[in-house]
Coordinates of C-alpha atoms in Angstrom, one line a residue:
M1 CA -10.8 27.8 11.5
E2 CA -7.3 29.3 10.6
L3 CA -4.9 29.7 13.4
K4 CA -2.8 33.1 13.9
I5 CA 0.8 33.5 13.9
G6 CA 2.1 33.8 17.6
E7 CA -1.0 31.9 18.6
S8 CA -0.2 29.3 21.3
I9 CA -2.0 25.7 21.1
Q10 CA -2.5 23.0 23.9
L11 CA -1.4 19.6 23.1
E12 CA -2.7 16.4 25.0
G13 CA -0.5 15.8 28.1
G14 CA 0.1 19.6 29.0
K15 CA 2.5 20.7 26.3
T16 CA 2.1 24.2 24.3
A17 CA 3.0 24.9 20.5
K18 CA 3.7 28.2 19.3
V19 CA 2.6 28.9 16.0
V20 CA 5.5 30.6 13.9
S21 CA 4.3 30.7 10.1
Q22 CA 2.2 28.9 7.6
L23 CA 4.3 26.0 5.5
G24 CA 1.2 25.0 3.3
E25 CA -2.4 24.3 3.0
G26 CA -4.3 21.2 1.0
G27 CA -7.8 19.7 1.1
Q28 CA -7.9 18.7 4.9
G29 CA -6.1 21.6 6.8
I30 CA -3.3 23.8 7.1
V31 CA 0.6 23.1 7.7
Y32 CA 2.3 25.2 10.3
S33 CA 5.7 25.6 11.7
V34 CA 5.4 25.6 15.2
T35 CA 8.1 25.5 18.3
L36 CA 7.7 23.1 21.1
D37 CA 9.9 22.7 24.1
G38 CA 12.6 25.0 22.1
K39 CA 12.2 22.9 18.9
D40 CA 10.9 23.2 15.3
Y41 CA 8.0 20.9 14.5
A42 CA 5.3 21.0 11.8
L43 CA 1.6 21.2 13.0
K44 CA -1.0 20.2 10.8
W45 CA -4.6 21.9 11.7
Y46 CA -7.7 20.4 10.1
T47 CA -9.8 23.1 8.6
C48 CA -12.0 20.4 6.8
R49 CA -15.5 18.8 8.5
F50 CA -15.1 15.4 9.5
Q51 CA -18.1 12.7 9.3
N52 CA -17.0 11.4 12.6
K53 CA -14.5 13.3 14.2
K54 CA -14.5 11.3 17.1
E55 CA -13.5 7.9 15.6
F56 CA -11.3 10.1 13.4
R57 CA -9.2 11.4 16.5
K58 CA -9.3 8.1 18.4
N59 CA -7.3 6.5 15.5
L60 CA -4.6 9.3 15.3
K61 CA -4.2 8.6 19.0
N62 CA -3.9 5.0 18.4
N63 CA -1.0 5.5 15.6
I64 CA 0.6 8.1 17.7
S65 CA 0.6 5.6 20.9
A66 CA 1.9 2.5 18.8
G67 CA 4.6 4.9 16.9
A68 CA 6.1 5.0 13.5
P69 CA 6.0 1.8 11.6
D70 CA 9.4 3.0 9.8
E71 CA 11.9 5.9 10.3
K72 CA 10.8 6.9 6.8
F73 CA 7.3 8.2 8.1
L74 CA 6.8 11.7 9.6
W75 CA 4.5 10.2 12.0
P76 CA 2.3 12.1 14.1
L77 CA 3.8 12.7 17.5
Y78 CA 1.4 14.9 19.8
L79 CA -2.2 15.4 19.3
T80 CA -3.6 18.8 20.1
E81 CA -6.8 19.7 22.5
E82 CA -9.7 20.7 20.6
Y83 CA -9.7 24.6 19.7
K84 CA -11.8 26.6 17.8
G85 CA -14.0 23.8 17.2
S86 CA -11.3 21.9 15.5
F87 CA -7.7 20.1 16.5
G88 CA -4.6 19.0 15.0
Y89 CA -1.3 16.9 15.5
I90 CA 2.2 17.5 15.7
M91 CA 4.9 15.8 13.4
N92 CA 8.4 16.3 12.4
L93 CA 9.7 18.7 9.9
R94 CA 10.8 18.0 6.6
P95 CA 14.4 18.5 6.4
K96 CA 15.6 21.1 4.1
N97 CA 17.4 18.9 1.4
Y98 CA 14.2 17.0 0.6
S99 CA 12.2 17.9 -2.4
D100 CA 8.3 17.7 -3.0
F101 CA 7.8 14.5 -5.2
E102 CA 5.7 17.0 -7.5
D103 CA 8.9 18.8 -7.8
Y104 CA 10.5 16.0 -9.7
L105 CA 7.4 15.2 -11.7
N106 CA 7.4 18.8 -12.8
N107 CA 11.2 18.5 -14.0
K108 CA 12.2 21.1 -11.0
V109 CA 14.7 18.7 -9.7
R110 CA 16.5 15.7 -11.0
F111 CA 18.3 12.7 -9.3
S112 CA 22.2 12.6 -9.0
S113 CA 22.3 9.2 -10.6
T114 CA 20.3 6.3 -12.2
E115 CA 21.5 4.5 -8.7
T116 CA 19.9 7.0 -6.5
F117 CA 16.8 7.1 -8.7
I118 CA 16.2 3.5 -8.1
L119 CA 17.0 3.6 -4.6
A120 CA 14.4 6.3 -3.9
A121 CA 12.2 3.8 -5.8
L122 CA 13.2 0.7 -3.2
N123 CA 12.7 3.1 0.0
I124 CA 9.4 3.8 -1.6
V125 CA 8.2 0.3 -1.8
N126 CA 10.0 -0.6 1.4
A127 CA 8.3 1.8 3.5
F128 CA 4.9 0.3 2.3
R129 CA 5.9 -3.2 3.0
T130 CA 6.9 -2.5 6.6
L131 CA 3.6 -0.7 6.9
H132 CA 1.5 -3.3 5.4
R133 CA 3.4 -5.8 7.6
K134 CA 2.3 -4.5 10.8
G135 CA -1.4 -4.7 9.3
L136 CA -1.8 -1.4 8.5
S137 CA -2.8 0.6 5.3
Y138 CA -2.2 3.9 3.9
Q139 CA -5.4 4.5 2.0
D140 CA -4.5 7.8 0.2
L141 CA -1.2 7.1 -1.4
N142 CA -0.8 9.8 -3.8
D143 CA 2.3 12.1 -5.2
G144 CA 1.8 14.5 -2.3
N145 CA 2.9 12.2 0.0
F146 CA 6.5 12.2 -0.3
F147 CA 9.7 14.0 0.0
I148 CA 12.7 12.6 -1.7
D149 CA 16.4 13.7 -1.2
V150 CA 17.5 13.6 -4.9
N151 CA 21.1 13.3 -3.9
T152 CA 20.6 10.4 -1.7
G153 CA 17.6 8.3 -3.1
D154 CA 16.3 9.0 0.7
V155 CA 12.6 9.3 1.1
L156 CA 9.9 10.5 3.9
V157 CA 6.4 9.8 4.0
C158 CA 4.3 12.5 5.5
D159 CA 0.4 13.2 5.5
N160 CA 0.2 9.7 7.6
D161 CA -3.1 10.7 9.5
N162 CA -5.3 8.5 7.3
V163 CA -3.4 5.1 8.1
T164 CA -5.9 2.6 9.5
P165 CA -5.7 -0.8 10.4
D166 CA -6.2 -3.0 7.4
G167 CA -9.7 -4.0 6.6
M168 CA -11.1 -1.0 8.5
K169 CA -12.6 1.8 7.0
N170 CA -10.8 4.8 7.7
P171 CA -12.8 7.3 9.8
G172 CA -12.0 10.2 7.8
N173 CA -13.9 8.5 5.1
I174 CA -11.0 9.4 2.8
G175 CA -11.0 7.2 -0.3
G176 CA -8.0 9.0 -2.1
K177 CA -7.0 11.3 -5.1
P178 CA -8.2 10.9 -8.6
G179 CA -5.7 9.1 -10.8
Y180 CA -4.0 7.2 -8.0
M181 CA -7.3 5.3 -6.4
A182 CA -7.8 1.4 -7.2
P183 CA -10.6 1.0 -9.8
E184 CA -12.9 -0.7 -7.2
I185 CA -12.8 2.5 -5.2
V186 CA -13.7 4.8 -8.1
C187 CA -16.8 2.7 -8.7
G188 CA -17.7 2.6 -5.0
K189 CA -17.4 -1.2 -4.8
S190 CA -14.5 -1.2 -2.0
H191 CA -13.1 0.8 0.9
P192 CA -9.1 1.6 0.8
N193 CA -7.1 -1.4 1.9
S194 CA -3.7 -2.7 1.3
L195 CA -4.7 -4.0 -2.0
T196 CA -5.6 -0.5 -3.0
D197 CA -2.4 0.4 -1.7
C198 CA -1.0 -1.7 -4.1
H199 CA -2.7 -0.3 -7.1
S200 CA -1.8 3.5 -5.8
L201 CA 1.8 2.5 -5.2
A202 CA 2.0 0.9 -8.8
V203 CA 1.0 4.3 -9.7
I204 CA 3.4 6.3 -8.1
L205 CA 6.4 3.7 -9.5
F206 CA 5.4 4.5 -12.8
K207 CA 5.2 8.3 -12.4
L208 CA 8.6 7.8 -11.1
F209 CA 10.0 6.1 -14.0
C210 CA 7.9 7.4 -16.7
R211 CA 6.8 10.9 -15.1
H212 CA 3.4 10.4 -16.5
D213 CA 0.0 8.9 -15.4
P214 CA -0.3 5.1 -16.7
L215 CA -4.1 5.6 -17.6
M216 CA -3.8 9.1 -19.2
G217 CA -3.6 8.3 -23.3
K218 CA -5.4 9.0 -26.2
A219 CA -8.8 8.3 -24.6
Y220 CA -8.1 11.2 -22.3
V221 CA -7.1 13.6 -25.0
D222 CA -10.0 12.6 -26.9
S223 CA -12.8 13.2 -24.5
V224 CA -14.2 16.6 -25.3
C225 CA -15.1 17.1 -21.4
I226 CA -13.6 15.6 -18.4
T227 CA -16.8 15.4 -16.5
E228 CA -17.3 12.8 -13.3
K229 CA -18.7 10.4 -15.5
R230 CA -15.9 10.4 -17.7
E231 CA -13.4 10.1 -15.3
W232 CA -15.4 7.3 -13.6
E233 CA -15.1 5.4 -16.7
L234 CA -11.1 6.2 -17.2
Y235 CA -10.1 5.5 -13.9
G236 CA -12.8 3.1 -13.0
S237 CA -15.2 1.2 -15.2
K238 CA -12.9 1.3 -18.4
P239 CA -9.6 2.2 -17.7
V240 CA -6.9 0.9 -20.3
F241 CA -3.0 1.0 -19.4
I242 CA -1.2 3.3 -22.2
F243 CA 1.0 0.4 -22.9
N244 CA -1.3 -2.5 -22.8
P245 CA 0.0 -4.9 -25.4
N246 CA -3.6 -6.3 -26.3
D247 CA -5.3 -2.8 -26.6
D248 CA -3.6 0.5 -28.3
S249 CA -6.9 2.4 -27.7
N250 CA -5.1 4.5 -25.2
R251 CA -1.8 5.1 -26.2
P252 CA 0.3 8.2 -25.4
V253 CA -0.1 10.8 -28.0
P254 CA 3.1 12.6 -29.6
G255 CA 3.3 16.0 -29.0
I256 CA 1.1 15.8 -26.0
H257 CA 2.8 13.0 -24.0
P258 CA 6.6 13.1 -24.7
N259 CA 7.6 12.0 -21.2
P260 CA 6.2 8.1 -21.4
I261 CA 7.1 7.8 -25.0
K262 CA 10.5 8.9 -24.6
T263 CA 11.3 6.9 -21.0
W264 CA 9.3 3.7 -21.6
P265 CA 11.6 1.9 -24.4
R266 CA 14.6 2.7 -22.0
Y267 CA 13.7 0.1 -19.3
P268 CA 14.2 -3.4 -19.3
K269 CA 11.7 -6.0 -20.3
F270 CA 10.9 -7.5 -16.7
L271 CA 10.2 -3.9 -15.3
Q272 CA 7.6 -3.5 -18.4
E273 CA 6.1 -6.5 -17.7
A274 CA 6.0 -5.6 -13.9
F275 CA 3.7 -2.4 -15.0
I276 CA 1.8 -4.3 -17.8
K277 CA 0.6 -6.8 -15.1
S278 CA -0.1 -4.1 -12.7
F279 CA -2.2 -2.2 -14.9
C280 CA -3.9 -4.6 -17.0
D281 CA -4.4 -8.0 -14.5
G282 CA -4.0 -5.8 -11.7
L283 CA -6.7 -3.3 -12.8
K284 CA -9.4 -5.9 -12.8
D285 CA -8.3 -8.5 -10.2
P286 CA -6.8 -6.8 -6.8
N287 CA -5.2 -10.0 -6.1
K288 CA -3.1 -9.7 -9.1
R289 CA -1.4 -6.6 -7.9
L290 CA 2.4 -6.9 -7.3
P291 CA 3.3 -7.1 -3.6
E292 CA 6.0 -4.9 -2.4
N293 CA 8.6 -7.8 -1.9
E294 CA 8.2 -8.5 -5.9
W295 CA 8.8 -4.7 -6.4
Q296 CA 11.6 -4.7 -4.4
K297 CA 13.4 -8.2 -6.4
L298 CA 12.4 -6.2 -9.4
L299 CA 14.2 -3.0 -8.5
I300 CA 17.2 -4.7 -7.1
R301 CA 17.6 -6.6 -10.3
F302 CA 17.1 -3.2 -12.5
R303 CA 20.1 -1.9 -10.3
G304 CA 22.3 -4.5 -11.2
T305 CA 21.8 -4.1 -14.9
C306 CA 22.7 -0.5 -14.6
L307 CA 26.4 -0.2 -15.1
K308 CA 28.6 2.9 -15.0
C309 CA 31.9 3.5 -17.0
P310 CA 34.7 3.4 -14.5
H311 CA 36.3 6.3 -16.4
C312 CA 33.7 8.6 -17.7
G313 CA 30.9 7.9 -15.2
A314 CA 28.2 7.5 -18.4
E315 CA 25.8 5.0 -17.7
L316 CA 24.3 2.0 -19.8
C317 CA 21.4 -0.4 -19.0
L318 CA 22.9 -3.8 -19.4
S319 CA 19.3 -5.5 -20.2
L320 CA 19.1 -3.3 -23.0
I321 CA 22.2 -4.5 -24.6
P322 CA 21.8 -8.2 -26.4
H323 CA 23.9 -10.7 -24.9
G324 CA 27.6 -11.2 -26.2
D325 CA 27.6 -7.5 -27.5
T326 CA 30.4 -5.2 -26.6
L327 CA 29.8 -2.7 -24.0
K328 CA 30.5 0.9 -25.7
F329 CA 30.0 4.1 -23.3
T330 CA 29.9 7.6 -24.9
C331 CA 33.6 8.4 -23.9
G332 CA 34.7 5.9 -26.4
N333 CA 36.0 3.0 -23.7
S334 CA 34.6 -0.1 -24.5
Y335 CA 34.4 -3.7 -22.5
S336 CA 33.3 -7.1 -23.0
Y337 CA 29.8 -8.5 -22.1
P338 CA 30.5 -8.9 -18.2
F339 CA 30.2 -12.1 -16.1
A340 CA 27.4 -12.8 -14.2
M341 CA 26.7 -14.1 -10.8
E342 CA 23.3 -16.1 -10.2
D343 CA 22.4 -17.2 -6.9
G344 CA 18.4 -18.8 -7.9
K345 CA 16.7 -15.3 -6.7
H346 CA 18.8 -12.8 -8.5
K347 CA 21.1 -12.4 -11.2
T348 CA 23.8 -9.8 -11.0
P349 CA 26.3 -8.6 -13.6
L350 CA 30.1 -8.2 -12.6
F351 CA 31.1 -5.2 -14.0
P352 CA 33.9 -2.8 -12.5
G353 CA 32.0 -0.5 -10.0
A354 CA 29.3 -2.8 -9.3
K355 CA 28.4 -3.5 -5.9
L356 CA 26.9 -6.2 -4.0
Y357 CA 24.7 -5.6 -0.7
S358 CA 23.5 -7.5 2.0
C359 CA 20.4 -8.9 0.5
L360 CA 22.7 -10.5 -2.3
T361 CA 25.2 -11.9 0.1
S362 CA 23.3 -12.7 3.4
K363 CA 20.3 -15.5 3.8
N364 CA 17.2 -13.9 4.8
I365 CA 18.4 -10.4 4.8
D366 CA 16.4 -7.3 2.9
D367 CA 19.0 -5.0 3.2
Y368 CA 19.6 -3.3 -0.2
T369 CA 21.5 -0.5 1.0
S370 CA 24.3 -2.1 3.1
V371 CA 27.1 -2.5 0.6
T372 CA 29.2 -6.0 1.3
G373 CA 31.1 -6.4 -1.9
E374 CA 32.3 -4.4 -4.8
V375 CA 34.0 -5.5 -8.1
I376 CA 37.4 -3.9 -8.6
M377 CA 39.9 -4.0 -11.6
N378 CA 43.7 -5.4 -11.2
K379 CA 45.7 -2.3 -11.3
K380 CA 48.6 -4.0 -13.1
D381 CA 45.8 -5.7 -15.6
P382 CA 42.7 -3.9 -16.3
S383 CA 41.4 -7.2 -17.8
L384 CA 41.6 -9.0 -14.6
W385 CA 38.3 -8.4 -12.2
G386 CA 37.5 -9.5 -9.1
I387 CA 35.1 -9.1 -6.2
K388 CA 36.5 -7.5 -3.0
N389 CA 34.6 -8.7 0.4
L390 CA 33.6 -5.6 2.1
S391 CA 31.3 -7.4 4.8
D392 CA 32.3 -9.0 8.3
S393 CA 31.7 -12.6 7.1
E394 CA 34.6 -14.7 5.6
W395 CA 33.5 -16.0 2.2
S396 CA 34.8 -18.9 0.3
F397 CA 35.1 -20.2 -3.5
T398 CA 35.5 -23.2 -5.5
T399 CA 37.7 -23.2 -8.4
K400 CA 37.0 -25.1 -11.7
S401 CA 39.5 -27.6 -10.5
G402 CA 37.7 -28.1 -7.3
E403 CA 40.0 -26.3 -5.0
T404 CA 38.4 -24.1 -2.0
K405 CA 39.4 -20.8 -0.8
K406 CA 38.5 -18.7 2.1
I407 CA 38.1 -14.9 1.2
A408 CA 38.5 -12.6 4.4
K409 CA 37.3 -8.9 4.6
G410 CA 39.5 -6.8 2.2
S411 CA 40.5 -9.8 0.2
V412 CA 39.0 -10.5 -3.4
I413 CA 37.6 -13.2 -5.3
P414 CA 38.9 -13.3 -8.8
I415 CA 35.8 -13.4 -11.6
A416 CA 36.4 -16.5 -13.7
N417 CA 33.7 -18.7 -15.8
D418 CA 32.1 -21.6 -13.7
L419 CA 33.3 -20.5 -10.3
E420 CA 31.0 -20.9 -7.0
I421 CA 31.0 -18.5 -4.1
Y422 CA 29.8 -19.1 -0.9
F423 CA 28.7 -16.2 0.8
D424 CA 26.8 -16.1 4.3
G425 CA 24.2 -18.7 3.7
I426 CA 24.1 -18.1 0.4
S427 CA 25.7 -19.9 -2.8
A428 CA 26.1 -18.3 -6.1
K429 CA 27.4 -19.4 -9.4
I430 CA 29.8 -17.3 -12.1
S431 CA 29.2 -17.4 -15.4
K432 CA 29.8 -15.8 -18.7

């Protein structure tokens, strides 16, 4: 049953929300703008029929009591009383600077930079890492679940009403959205869980990077009609990754699938291999799907290989340039192949403008957004580069001759071959 503009809705606990306007509509219900205590919120009002409404409502209530697992989730805040045979829940509104993920997929919006694009991927991954760490599974991960600020890379996750303790079947009996569901769900062999979330997450990341479905290629195009049976084969019983190195039967079709053909070669081999593992081994064995912490490491590594010309801002992906080659930017500026810093977990190219983050300079810290260092040029001699300490910790380094020097905040470590650097519990070596 739809609600009327101006209608008042009673919430559990005694508060009242007033319907202001309709914001959108989906398979489960309608989203309205409402006012509550003088502030604007969103109300998701269910128009679907539940097989087990009592348990679904109970699960929602438990999630509201537990609170959001992370600030990036537009989490249910209040549950309404039953009204006109249905109910809903209140959540925060999406800020106006956020776009639908679908707008990005349809090329209506673009990221301001490669760094921002990768940060959005990191934020998506980390949100679900936090969710799974709390023993929950999302169970309905798809392109309609994200709002992205393409200027900052910040992400918000919506439609969290299907979040359920991992291993428990969602009382709403939601399997997921076609194209995002893991093969074992499509084939009816499993209920949604954290491992099926990992498949859906890989699909989201592939679409973010390639703007295309990882399983939609020649086999899909050659299908005369996409019946339920054919969709069951393409996504469930016989799925083939469009870039499967051992099976070219489902490659992207030129003229029909331009996005993956154009974008796939732009990405470094280690990122391609991650998708190959996800959509080859991972399609058959859920335990071989990449967990969020592996995606996080790969994305941090990828971000480190994206270099920006300090003069014109043009970007290059270092991992696509043969080691030792000169770096040439579109503006005409060129630089020698940069030094790299290795700590056993990460290899970070050191290039003017490159940033170091807490996860690279502090032991057991996952923070990939706080900048702790930056590679700078010597103003008098641009050929001399160094790492400026922007953290609150004191660093030190050992020269090739064995001399150790301390580097306080604001001071600079010169970049030179065979230099040992000691950060906050992490040691790294610079090499050419």
